[in-house]
Amino acid sequence: MSELYDILTETPPTKVVLLALDQGLWDCERSLAELAALCEANHMEAVAQISQKRQTPETGIVLGSGKLEEASLAAQELGAECAVFDGELTGSQIRNISTALGGLEVIDRTMLILEIFRSRAVTNEGKLQTELALLRYRLPRLQGMGEALSRQGGRGAGETKLELDRRHVHARIDALAEKLAEMEKRRGESRKARAKTGMPVVSLVGYTNVGKSSLMNALCGPSVAEADMLFATLDPTSRKLVLPSGMAVLLVDTVGFVSRLPHNLVEAFKSTLEEAAWSDVIIRVADAGDDQREEQLAVTDEVLDGLDCTDIPRLTVYNKCDKPNTLSFDPDILLTSAKTGYGLDTLLQKLDELLSDRVHTIRVLLPYDKLGLAAPMRERGSVQVEEYREDGLYLEGIVKTEDLHCFEGYLV
């Protein structure tokens, strides 16, 4: 991530104008603030916001011609090179709005998020998933986006080339889908192998930029890239975490949500979110200082329920509780601060409680010709006391419930 920052600080951000149609379907002001944050995550600076309240979009150009004229003047005065629309546009709408803005490049919210994902994906699978989502989104917009695509380095939109583009995109989509299906099969096999180790899996889920990566680093030690920007984490990261009882668990940091996450992205990145479906516990993380945290947790639950996670125990954590005005009156909600360490001990104890039926503390004396039996305690549990005695190896420690039978006859 530091290399990315070095590159970003070398060049000034691209200045952009934000456009929005307020039909009363959501909080327009908040949505524009999130759009500005998305722009920042893509090395863009929002220098103006133009919104219009109206029940129905203007045919072809969405906003009224007067508003687009206002946006065009603002772009010229402030040196903006692009307009970002807070919503999804068709190819023809992109072309018409661009014309109304004097040829200014126009992208929509979905294209911006896709571009962020494309530039941030680290693993091969993440890159393929992003490309697939991007192509599926662009395919129905190829005709109308001809000029916009050519400005982004694509080919022209002549009818013959358009058909060639479509055929090429269809073929690429099929090839990507096939590759990802093979990767999904391999991931399923690795999950089975992981399940055989008996190590419980705990997933961190929630909106982007609520501090999931910071929480993981605070619990497991620094290793995961963290940043105060949207989508700092795209590929799921797994780390070993030892609970106070001595039980080792696998902590998984998943990709974050965002308001009105594009459908193509939900589908394309389902495989990263599916890590949660294989968890023993799900930790729902929210920003304690965000007044929309309850709505965001509701969206998180909706997506999780769609992944068949309804039977998995969930813990709710309000992170960043070091911010002002972050009290919670719900005893079931844990307050934490990855920054100060507050509440982390309570979180670990709660995980121990939820997973307590999976482990047992035992004392055994193994004859020297049976030392191989210590493996389950060493590899899948933890050894707390180890003494070499005259009549064998004495061990005190934690073992998984399913490994108890290995020690029958040797318990002290």
mmCIF file with all atom_site columns, N, CA and C in Angstrom, residues 135 139 142 155 159-175:
data_model
loop_
_atom_site.group_PDB
_atom_site.id
_atom_site.type_symbol
_atom_site.label_atom_id
_atom_site.label_alt_id
_atom_site.label_comp_id
_atom_site.label_asym_id
_atom_site.label_entity_id
_atom_site.label_seq_id
_atom_site.pdbx_PDB_ins_code
_atom_site.Cartn_x
_atom_site.Cartn_y
_atom_site.Cartn_z
_atom_site.occupancy
_atom_site.B_iso_or_equiv
_atom_site.pdbx_formal_charge
_atom_site.auth_seq_id
_atom_site.auth_comp_id
_atom_site.auth_asym_id
_atom_site.auth_atom_id
_atom_site.pdbx_PDB_model_num
ATOM 1  N N  . LEU A 1 135 ? -16.392 -5.658  -17.437 1.00 0.00 ? 135 LEU A N  1
ATOM 2  C CA . LEU A 1 135 ? -16.864 -6.010  -18.785 1.00 0.00 ? 135 LEU A CA 1
ATOM 3  C C  . LEU A 1 135 ? -18.379 -6.208  -18.813 1.00 0.00 ? 135 LEU A C  1
ATOM 4  N N  . LEU A 1 139 ? -20.671 -3.872  -21.243 1.00 0.00 ? 139 LEU A N  1
ATOM 5  C CA . LEU A 1 139 ? -21.231 -4.508  -22.442 1.00 0.00 ? 139 LEU A CA 1
ATOM 6  C C  . LEU A 1 139 ? -22.513 -3.835  -22.936 1.00 0.00 ? 139 LEU A C  1
ATOM 7  N N  . LEU A 1 142 ? -21.830 -0.223  -24.501 1.00 0.00 ? 142 LEU A N  1
ATOM 8  C CA . LEU A 1 142 ? -20.804 -0.011  -25.523 1.00 0.00 ? 142 LEU A CA 1
ATOM 9  C C  . LEU A 1 142 ? -21.208 1.013   -26.571 1.00 0.00 ? 142 LEU A C  1
ATOM 10 N N  . ARG A 1 155 ? -11.433 1.767   -28.316 1.00 0.00 ? 155 ARG A N  1
ATOM 11 C CA . ARG A 1 155 ? -11.586 1.980   -29.752 1.00 0.00 ? 155 ARG A CA 1
ATOM 12 C C  . ARG A 1 155 ? -12.823 2.816   -30.013 1.00 0.00 ? 155 ARG A C  1
ATOM 13 N N  . GLU A 1 159 ? -20.022 1.190   -36.227 1.00 0.00 ? 159 GLU A N  1
ATOM 14 C CA . GLU A 1 159 ? -20.909 0.028   -36.132 1.00 0.00 ? 159 GLU A CA 1
ATOM 15 C C  . GLU A 1 159 ? -20.150 -1.287  -36.287 1.00 0.00 ? 159 GLU A C  1
ATOM 16 N N  . THR A 1 160 ? -19.215 -1.342  -37.249 1.00 0.00 ? 160 THR A N  1
ATOM 17 C CA . THR A 1 160 ? -18.474 -2.584  -37.467 1.00 0.00 ? 160 THR A CA 1
ATOM 18 C C  . THR A 1 160 ? -17.580 -2.886  -36.280 1.00 0.00 ? 160 THR A C  1
ATOM 19 N N  . LYS A 1 161 ? -16.855 -1.866  -35.806 1.00 0.00 ? 161 LYS A N  1
ATOM 20 C CA . LYS A 1 161 ? -15.969 -2.063  -34.669 1.00 0.00 ? 161 LYS A CA 1
ATOM 21 C C  . LYS A 1 161 ? -16.779 -2.351  -33.404 1.00 0.00 ? 161 LYS A C  1
ATOM 22 N N  . LEU A 1 162 ? -17.971 -1.787  -33.337 1.00 0.00 ? 162 LEU A N  1
ATOM 23 C CA . LEU A 1 162 ? -18.835 -2.042  -32.189 1.00 0.00 ? 162 LEU A CA 1
ATOM 24 C C  . LEU A 1 162 ? -19.176 -3.528  -32.094 1.00 0.00 ? 162 LEU A C  1
ATOM 25 N N  . GLU A 1 163 ? -19.515 -4.138  -33.237 1.00 0.00 ? 163 GLU A N  1
ATOM 26 C CA . GLU A 1 163 ? -19.825 -5.570  -33.247 1.00 0.00 ? 163 GLU A CA 1
ATOM 27 C C  . GLU A 1 163 ? -18.597 -6.393  -32.869 1.00 0.00 ? 163 GLU A C  1
ATOM 28 N N  . LEU A 1 164 ? -17.429 -5.970  -33.355 1.00 0.00 ? 164 LEU A N  1
ATOM 29 C CA . LEU A 1 164 ? -16.185 -6.661  -33.008 1.00 0.00 ? 164 LEU A CA 1
ATOM 30 C C  . LEU A 1 164 ? -15.931 -6.559  -31.503 1.00 0.00 ? 164 LEU A C  1
ATOM 31 N N  . ASP A 1 165 ? -16.158 -5.349  -30.984 1.00 0.00 ? 165 ASP A N  1
ATOM 32 C CA . ASP A 1 165 ? -15.984 -5.136  -29.542 1.00 0.00 ? 165 ASP A CA 1
ATOM 33 C C  . ASP A 1 165 ? -16.902 -6.060  -28.755 1.00 0.00 ? 165 ASP A C  1
ATOM 34 N N  . ARG A 1 166 ? -18.153 -6.123  -29.194 1.00 0.00 ? 166 ARG A N  1
ATOM 35 C CA . ARG A 1 166 ? -19.121 -6.959  -28.475 1.00 0.00 ? 166 ARG A CA 1
ATOM 36 C C  . ARG A 1 166 ? -18.705 -8.422  -28.482 1.00 0.00 ? 166 ARG A C  1
ATOM 37 N N  . ARG A 1 167 ? -18.280 -8.898  -29.637 1.00 0.00 ? 167 ARG A N  1
ATOM 38 C CA . ARG A 1 167 ? -17.853 -10.299 -29.733 1.00 0.00 ? 167 ARG A CA 1
ATOM 39 C C  . ARG A 1 167 ? -16.642 -10.556 -28.844 1.00 0.00 ? 167 ARG A C  1
ATOM 40 N N  . HIS A 1 168 ? -15.706 -9.591  -28.879 1.00 0.00 ? 168 HIS A N  1
ATOM 41 C CA . HIS A 1 168 ? -14.499 -9.719  -28.058 1.00 0.00 ? 168 HIS A CA 1
ATOM 42 C C  . HIS A 1 168 ? -14.862 -9.745  -26.574 1.00 0.00 ? 168 HIS A C  1
ATOM 43 N N  . VAL A 1 169 ? -15.754 -8.853  -26.164 1.00 0.00 ? 169 VAL A N  1
ATOM 44 C CA . VAL A 1 169 ? -16.151 -8.766  -24.755 1.00 0.00 ? 169 VAL A CA 1
ATOM 45 C C  . VAL A 1 169 ? -16.864 -10.045 -24.314 1.00 0.00 ? 169 VAL A C  1
ATOM 46 N N  . HIS A 1 170 ? -17.796 -10.537 -25.162 1.00 0.00 ? 170 HIS A N  1
ATOM 47 C CA . HIS A 1 170 ? -18.505 -11.786 -24.843 1.00 0.00 ? 170 HIS A CA 1
ATOM 48 C C  . HIS A 1 170 ? -17.520 -12.941 -24.648 1.00 0.00 ? 170 HIS A C  1
ATOM 49 N N  . ALA A 1 171 ? -16.532 -13.032 -25.562 1.00 0.00 ? 171 ALA A N  1
ATOM 50 C CA . ALA A 1 171 ? -15.547 -14.116 -25.488 1.00 0.00 ? 171 ALA A CA 1
ATOM 51 C C  . ALA A 1 171 ? -14.706 -13.989 -24.220 1.00 0.00 ? 171 ALA A C  1
ATOM 52 N N  . ARG A 1 172 ? -14.327 -12.749 -23.893 1.00 0.00 ? 172 ARG A N  1
ATOM 53 C CA . ARG A 1 172 ? -13.508 -12.515 -22.698 1.00 0.00 ? 172 ARG A CA 1
ATOM 54 C C  . ARG A 1 172 ? -14.302 -12.839 -21.435 1.00 0.00 ? 172 ARG A C  1
ATOM 55 N N  . ILE A 1 173 ? -15.576 -12.463 -21.401 1.00 0.00 ? 173 ILE A N  1
ATOM 56 C CA . ILE A 1 173 ? -16.436 -12.748 -20.251 1.00 0.00 ? 173 ILE A CA 1
ATOM 57 C C  . ILE A 1 173 ? -16.533 -14.261 -20.021 1.00 0.00 ? 173 ILE A C  1
ATOM 58 N N  . ASP A 1 174 ? -16.732 -15.010 -21.108 1.00 0.00 ? 174 ASP A N  1
ATOM 59 C CA . ASP A 1 174 ? -16.826 -16.471 -21.004 1.00 0.00 ? 174 ASP A CA 1
ATOM 60 C C  . ASP A 1 174 ? -15.524 -17.076 -20.466 1.00 0.00 ? 174 ASP A C  1
ATOM 61 N N  . ALA A 1 175 ? -14.392 -16.547 -20.979 1.00 0.00 ? 175 ALA A N  1
ATOM 62 C CA . ALA A 1 175 ? -13.092 -17.069 -20.552 1.00 0.00 ? 175 ALA A CA 1
ATOM 63 C C  . ALA A 1 175 ? -12.831 -16.765 -19.077 1.00 0.00 ? 175 ALA A C  1
#
